Amino acid sequence: MQVIEQKNAVHVQPSGAALGADVAGVDLSQDLSETEQEIIKQAWADNLVLRFRRQPKLEVEDLVRFSRYFGDLDKAPPASTQMGEDFAWQHPEITVISNVVANGKPIGDLGSSEAVWHSDMTYNPKPPKGSALYAIEIPPAGGNTQFANMYLAYETLPDRLKSRIADLRCVHDASRNSAGGLRKGYVDNTDPRETVGATHPMVRVHPVTGKKCLFLGRRRKAYIVGLELEDSEALLNELWQHACQDSFVWTQEWQLGDLVLWDNRCTMHRRDAFDPNTRRLLYRTQVTGEEVLAAAEA
Ligand code: SIN
């Protein structure tokens, strides 16, 4: 990964880990020039996750304008059943991630418990290409977000597993979010063969870089089409154990005003738990993605 420098300010500093870079010298409350956008897009393709540290206070409109540089925006996913007033009526593109309770109901999703490894909204036929997450309130401890590099996860698989999954497809469960909350409009099922959600290739080709990556999405109630349930579970367990190892991971330790932009096609993420008596509030957007293509289709 190379450091890109430009006279008029944008500076990209890779984290030194398997993915992630800091981008300095841009104020996301302002329009970005074409040149700034190009540098950021290249840095995104190179580093998979970008962090814009301690931005000045951004309004919802600023987050939406910045996210639109990367494409159209998806609507927020269905909220979980315990959530209170739906923020989406006002800002359909914003997902509120929060444990804050107002008038006896959570104002956002995912609470304060751990959010397990996943990519966003992969239960949709066209999962988002990326997500931007902006920190408005941060707890004094915990609540860090980890990202894992799925190019590396694929490249380091033993050949036996690469050939085994080359033509396999997997069903991605839509019913529960990454913190385990049942989404409004879904019923629980116990048999992965009956999982409701999109089916995608397990190895996808990234439409921008042309590189292959492992595309797992979410473990809970996943099912590999055409396999006996027992074989599907065993193969998924093996792949998941490989995919989330420390050497593929970079951790975002949040500071107020941080904005993190991740490529949802070639990364997964998870979040640590934090003290439920402290407050955490972030706004997220999702950039509309494309059909997930396997090598033979790309
Ligand atoms: C998410 O999974 O999109 C939210 C991650 C976080 O709360 O840090």
Short mmCIF file of C-alpha atoms and ligand atoms in Angstrom, two decimals:
data_model
loop_
_atom_site.label_atom_id
_atom_site.label_comp_id
_atom_site.label_asym_id
_atom_site.label_seq_id
_atom_site.Cartn_x
_atom_site.Cartn_y
_atom_site.Cartn_z
CA MET A 1 0.00 0.00 0.00
CA GLN A 2 1.44 3.36 -0.95
CA VAL A 3 1.18 6.79 0.71
CA ILE A 4 -0.48 9.28 -1.64
CA GLU A 5 0.32 12.93 -1.07
CA GLN A 6 -1.10 15.96 -2.80
CA LYS A 7 0.06 19.57 -2.57
CA ASN A 8 -3.40 20.91 -1.84
CA ALA A 9 -3.97 18.72 1.21
CA VAL A 10 -5.39 15.18 1.00
CA HIS A 11 -3.07 12.78 2.74
CA VAL A 12 -3.62 9.02 2.93
CA GLN A 13 -1.75 7.06 5.59
CA PRO A 14 -2.25 3.26 5.54
CA SER A 15 -2.65 1.69 8.98
CA GLY A 16 0.11 -0.87 8.45
CA ALA A 17 -2.37 -3.64 9.27
CA ALA A 18 -4.13 -5.90 6.75
CA LEU A 19 -6.47 -3.06 5.76
CA GLY A 20 -7.44 0.48 6.75
CA ALA A 21 -6.00 3.95 6.19
CA ASP A 22 -6.40 7.43 7.66
CA VAL A 23 -7.37 10.21 5.31
CA ALA A 24 -6.40 13.70 6.51
CA GLY A 25 -6.76 17.12 4.95
CA VAL A 26 -10.43 16.92 3.96
CA ASP A 27 -13.38 18.65 5.60
CA LEU A 28 -16.45 16.53 4.92
CA SER A 29 -18.82 19.35 5.86
CA GLN A 30 -17.80 20.95 2.54
CA ASP A 31 -18.11 19.83 -1.09
CA LEU A 32 -15.10 17.83 -2.27
CA SER A 33 -13.33 18.66 -5.52
CA GLU A 34 -13.15 16.12 -8.35
CA THR A 35 -9.46 15.59 -7.52
CA GLU A 36 -10.19 14.98 -3.84
CA GLN A 37 -12.94 12.50 -4.78
CA GLU A 38 -10.58 10.64 -7.11
CA ILE A 39 -7.83 10.38 -4.50
CA ILE A 40 -10.33 9.10 -1.93
CA LYS A 41 -11.81 6.53 -4.35
CA GLN A 42 -8.34 5.21 -5.20
CA ALA A 43 -7.41 5.08 -1.51
CA TRP A 44 -10.66 3.18 -0.82
CA ALA A 45 -9.87 0.59 -3.50
CA ASP A 46 -6.31 0.21 -2.13
CA ASN A 47 -7.09 0.15 1.60
CA LEU A 48 -10.72 -1.18 1.83
CA VAL A 49 -11.55 0.91 4.93
CA LEU A 50 -10.89 4.66 5.27
CA ARG A 51 -11.01 6.67 8.48
CA PHE A 52 -11.57 10.44 8.48
CA ARG A 53 -10.59 11.35 12.02
CA ARG A 54 -12.34 14.00 14.15
CA GLN A 55 -14.37 15.68 11.45
CA PRO A 56 -16.07 18.96 12.40
CA LYS A 57 -19.69 18.38 13.41
CA LEU A 58 -21.39 16.86 10.35
CA GLU A 59 -25.10 17.21 9.70
CA VAL A 60 -27.12 14.32 8.25
CA GLU A 61 -27.01 16.18 4.90
CA ASP A 62 -23.18 16.22 5.00
CA LEU A 63 -23.01 12.47 5.60
CA VAL A 64 -25.49 11.87 2.79
CA ARG A 65 -23.64 14.20 0.37
CA PHE A 66 -20.29 12.54 1.10
CA SER A 67 -21.76 9.02 0.74
CA ARG A 68 -23.31 9.94 -2.63
CA TYR A 69 -19.85 10.52 -4.11
CA PHE A 70 -19.66 6.71 -4.18
CA GLY A 71 -23.10 6.03 -5.68
CA ASP A 72 -26.82 6.07 -4.92
CA LEU A 73 -27.86 5.26 -1.37
CA ASP A 74 -29.94 2.33 -0.13
CA LYS A 75 -32.73 2.77 2.36
CA ALA A 76 -31.96 1.74 5.94
CA PRO A 77 -32.59 -1.96 6.68
CA PRO A 78 -35.75 -2.97 8.58
CA ALA A 79 -35.33 -2.06 12.25
CA SER A 80 -35.41 -4.74 14.93
CA THR A 81 -38.67 -5.38 16.73
CA GLN A 82 -37.68 -3.71 20.02
CA MET A 83 -36.82 -0.38 18.37
CA GLY A 84 -38.93 2.70 19.02
CA GLU A 85 -39.88 5.51 16.68
CA ASP A 86 -38.59 4.84 13.21
CA PHE A 87 -36.02 7.48 12.24
CA ALA A 88 -36.38 6.39 8.63
CA TRP A 89 -39.55 8.41 8.02
CA GLN A 90 -37.40 11.55 8.21
CA HIS A 91 -34.12 10.30 6.71
CA PRO A 92 -34.75 7.05 4.83
CA GLU A 93 -31.05 6.60 3.98
CA ILE A 94 -29.82 6.83 7.60
CA THR A 95 -29.51 3.83 9.89
CA VAL A 96 -29.24 4.91 13.51
CA ILE A 97 -26.80 2.72 15.44
CA SER A 98 -27.34 3.39 19.14
CA ASN A 99 -28.09 2.00 22.58
CA VAL A 100 -29.72 5.27 23.68
CA VAL A 101 -33.26 4.90 25.02
CA ALA A 102 -35.79 7.73 24.75
CA ASN A 103 -39.32 7.51 26.12
CA GLY A 104 -38.69 3.88 27.06
CA LYS A 105 -37.67 2.78 23.52
CA PRO A 106 -34.28 2.50 21.76
CA ILE A 107 -33.70 5.31 19.25
CA GLY A 108 -31.42 3.09 17.15
CA ASP A 109 -30.39 -0.47 16.49
CA LEU A 110 -27.70 -2.91 17.72
CA GLY A 111 -27.91 -1.88 21.43
CA SER A 112 -24.77 -2.26 23.56
CA SER A 113 -23.98 -5.95 23.17
CA GLU A 114 -21.46 -7.45 20.76
CA ALA A 115 -22.34 -7.25 17.06
CA VAL A 116 -20.91 -10.39 15.45
CA TRP A 117 -18.86 -10.53 12.23
CA HIS A 118 -20.90 -9.67 9.14
CA SER A 119 -21.11 -7.59 5.98
CA ASP A 120 -24.05 -5.21 5.78
CA MET A 121 -27.37 -6.29 4.25
CA THR A 122 -25.98 -9.26 2.32
CA TYR A 123 -29.40 -10.89 2.66
CA ASN A 124 -30.45 -8.56 -0.19
CA PRO A 125 -29.94 -9.54 -3.87
CA LYS A 126 -27.75 -6.43 -4.33
CA PRO A 127 -25.97 -5.79 -1.01
CA PRO A 128 -24.48 -2.31 -0.48
CA LYS A 129 -21.08 -1.68 -2.04
CA GLY A 130 -20.04 0.26 1.03
CA SER A 131 -21.15 1.90 4.24
CA ALA A 132 -20.16 5.13 6.01
CA LEU A 133 -20.45 5.36 9.81
CA TYR A 134 -20.15 8.68 11.65
CA ALA A 135 -19.63 8.94 15.42
CA ILE A 136 -21.81 11.43 17.29
CA GLU A 137 -21.57 9.98 20.83
CA ILE A 138 -18.93 7.48 21.93
CA PRO A 139 -18.71 5.54 25.23
CA PRO A 140 -15.59 6.03 27.37
CA ALA A 141 -14.62 2.37 26.85
CA GLY A 142 -15.56 -0.48 24.49
CA GLY A 143 -17.68 -0.31 21.36
CA ASN A 144 -14.67 -0.56 19.03
CA THR A 145 -15.27 -1.86 15.50
CA GLN A 146 -13.04 -4.41 13.81
CA PHE A 147 -12.71 -4.94 10.07
CA ALA A 148 -11.36 -8.03 8.30
CA ASN A 149 -9.87 -8.24 4.79
CA MET A 150 -11.73 -10.83 2.69
CA TYR A 151 -9.25 -10.67 -0.24
CA LEU A 152 -6.61 -11.96 2.16
CA ALA A 153 -9.03 -14.49 3.61
CA TYR A 154 -9.58 -15.91 0.11
CA GLU A 155 -5.94 -15.75 -1.03
CA THR A 156 -4.71 -17.65 2.05
CA LEU A 157 -7.24 -20.48 1.84
CA PRO A 158 -5.72 -23.89 1.16
CA ASP A 159 -6.16 -24.91 -2.52
CA ARG A 160 -8.46 -27.74 -1.45
CA LEU A 161 -10.93 -25.20 0.01
CA LYS A 162 -10.55 -22.79 -2.92
CA SER A 163 -11.63 -25.50 -5.35
CA ARG A 164 -14.35 -26.81 -3.05
CA ILE A 165 -16.12 -23.43 -2.79
CA ALA A 166 -15.40 -22.15 -6.33
CA ASP A 167 -18.91 -22.87 -7.62
CA LEU A 168 -20.85 -22.94 -4.35
CA ARG A 169 -23.55 -20.49 -3.33
CA CYS A 170 -24.77 -19.63 0.13
CA VAL A 171 -28.07 -18.32 1.54
CA HIS A 172 -27.68 -15.22 3.78
CA ASP A 173 -30.17 -14.90 6.64
CA ALA A 174 -32.36 -11.77 6.63
CA SER A 175 -34.27 -12.38 9.86
CA ARG A 176 -31.86 -11.16 12.56
CA ASN A 177 -29.35 -8.32 12.73
CA SER A 178 -25.72 -8.69 13.83
CA ALA A 179 -26.63 -8.10 17.49
CA GLY A 180 -29.21 -10.89 17.34
CA GLY A 181 -32.31 -8.66 17.12
CA LEU A 182 -35.25 -10.06 15.14
CA ARG A 183 -36.13 -7.61 12.36
CA LYS A 184 -39.65 -6.24 12.01
CA GLY A 185 -41.62 -8.34 9.52
CA TYR A 186 -39.58 -11.57 9.99
CA VAL A 187 -40.30 -14.79 11.86
CA ASP A 188 -37.63 -16.93 13.46
CA ASN A 189 -36.62 -20.22 11.91
CA THR A 190 -34.42 -22.93 13.34
CA ASP A 191 -33.49 -24.87 10.20
CA PRO A 192 -30.85 -23.20 7.95
CA ARG A 193 -32.33 -25.00 4.93
CA GLU A 194 -35.39 -22.77 5.37
CA THR A 195 -33.47 -19.53 5.77
CA VAL A 196 -35.05 -16.51 4.09
CA GLY A 197 -32.57 -14.19 2.33
CA ALA A 198 -30.55 -13.76 -0.85
CA THR A 199 -28.30 -16.49 -2.27
CA HIS A 200 -24.80 -15.41 -3.37
CA PRO A 201 -21.59 -17.01 -4.68
CA MET A 202 -19.15 -17.79 -1.86
CA VAL A 203 -16.27 -16.39 -3.90
CA ARG A 204 -17.03 -13.05 -5.51
CA VAL A 205 -15.08 -10.95 -7.93
CA HIS A 206 -14.76 -7.32 -6.88
CA PRO A 207 -16.18 -5.19 -9.71
CA VAL A 208 -13.56 -2.43 -9.29
CA THR A 209 -10.33 -4.31 -8.51
CA GLY A 210 -11.18 -7.54 -10.37
CA LYS A 211 -9.77 -9.50 -7.40
CA LYS A 212 -11.45 -12.52 -5.79
CA CYS A 213 -12.65 -12.39 -2.21
CA LEU A 214 -14.42 -14.68 0.22
CA PHE A 215 -18.05 -13.59 0.54
CA LEU A 216 -19.55 -15.02 3.73
CA GLY A 217 -21.89 -12.22 4.86
CA ARG A 218 -23.14 -13.66 8.14
CA ARG A 219 -22.79 -17.00 9.89
CA ARG A 220 -26.13 -17.35 11.65
CA LYS A 221 -28.52 -19.65 9.74
CA ALA A 222 -26.31 -19.59 6.64
CA TYR A 223 -26.76 -22.55 4.33
CA ILE A 224 -24.69 -23.73 1.36
CA VAL A 225 -27.10 -24.64 -1.40
CA GLY A 226 -27.11 -28.31 -2.47
CA LEU A 227 -25.14 -29.69 0.50
CA GLU A 228 -26.39 -31.92 3.30
CA LEU A 229 -27.02 -29.70 6.31
CA GLU A 230 -24.22 -31.37 8.26
CA ASP A 231 -21.72 -30.79 5.40
CA SER A 232 -22.85 -27.20 4.99
CA GLU A 233 -22.33 -26.53 8.71
CA ALA A 234 -18.88 -28.18 8.73
CA LEU A 235 -17.67 -26.25 5.68
CA LEU A 236 -19.04 -22.94 6.94
CA ASN A 237 -17.39 -23.48 10.33
CA GLU A 238 -14.04 -24.12 8.65
CA LEU A 239 -14.33 -21.04 6.43
CA TRP A 240 -15.44 -18.77 9.26
CA GLN A 241 -12.63 -19.90 11.51
CA HIS A 242 -10.15 -19.01 8.76
CA ALA A 243 -11.77 -15.71 7.71
CA CYS A 244 -11.67 -13.81 11.01
CA GLN A 245 -8.13 -14.47 12.19
CA ASP A 246 -6.23 -11.58 13.79
CA SER A 247 -3.75 -11.14 10.95
CA PHE A 248 -6.59 -10.08 8.59
CA VAL A 249 -8.02 -7.51 11.04
CA TRP A 250 -7.71 -3.79 11.83
CA THR A 251 -9.51 -2.20 14.79
CA GLN A 252 -11.20 1.20 14.76
CA GLU A 253 -11.00 2.74 18.24
CA TRP A 254 -13.63 5.43 17.96
CA GLN A 255 -13.09 9.09 18.73
CA LEU A 256 -15.80 11.74 18.52
CA GLY A 257 -16.29 12.97 14.96
CA ASP A 258 -14.65 9.95 13.28
CA LEU A 259 -16.19 8.89 9.99
CA VAL A 260 -15.28 5.41 8.72
CA LEU A 261 -16.05 4.29 5.17
CA TRP A 262 -15.76 0.57 4.41
CA ASP A 263 -16.01 -1.49 1.27
CA ASN A 264 -18.76 -3.96 2.09
CA ARG A 265 -17.87 -6.27 -0.82
CA CYS A 266 -14.41 -7.30 0.37
CA THR A 267 -14.56 -6.77 4.16
CA MET A 268 -16.51 -7.97 7.17
CA HIS A 269 -16.88 -6.14 10.49
CA ARG A 270 -17.90 -6.71 14.09
CA ARG A 271 -18.32 -4.53 17.17
CA ASP A 272 -17.28 -5.00 20.79
CA ALA A 273 -19.83 -4.77 23.57
CA PHE A 274 -19.78 -1.73 25.88
CA ASP A 275 -21.30 -0.63 29.18
CA PRO A 276 -25.06 -0.24 28.58
CA ASN A 277 -25.11 2.66 31.05
CA THR A 278 -22.94 4.72 28.71
CA ARG A 279 -24.13 6.29 25.44
CA ARG A 280 -23.12 5.45 21.88
CA LEU A 281 -24.73 7.08 18.82
CA LEU A 282 -23.61 6.79 15.21
CA TYR A 283 -25.30 7.40 11.86
CA ARG A 284 -24.72 5.01 8.96
CA THR A 285 -25.39 5.21 5.22
CA GLN A 286 -25.26 2.35 2.70
CA VAL A 287 -24.11 2.92 -0.88
CA THR A 288 -26.18 0.88 -3.35
CA GLY A 289 -24.30 -2.14 -4.64
CA GLU A 290 -24.51 -4.51 -7.55
CA GLU A 291 -25.28 -8.17 -8.13
CA VAL A 292 -22.63 -10.38 -6.53
CA LEU A 293 -20.69 -12.01 -9.37
CA ALA A 294 -18.72 -15.23 -9.21
CA ALA A 295 -15.50 -15.61 -11.23
CA ALA A 296 -17.28 -17.35 -14.12
CA GLU A 297 -19.84 -14.51 -14.36
CA ALA A 298 -17.52 -11.49 -13.93
C1 SIN B 1 -22.51 -1.94 11.92
O1 SIN B 1 -22.43 -3.15 12.07
O2 SIN B 1 -22.80 -1.44 10.84
C2 SIN B 1 -22.24 -1.03 13.10
C3 SIN B 1 -20.90 -1.23 13.67
C4 SIN B 1 -20.71 -0.46 14.94
O3 SIN B 1 -21.66 -0.26 15.72
O4 SIN B 1 -19.57 -0.06 15.20
#
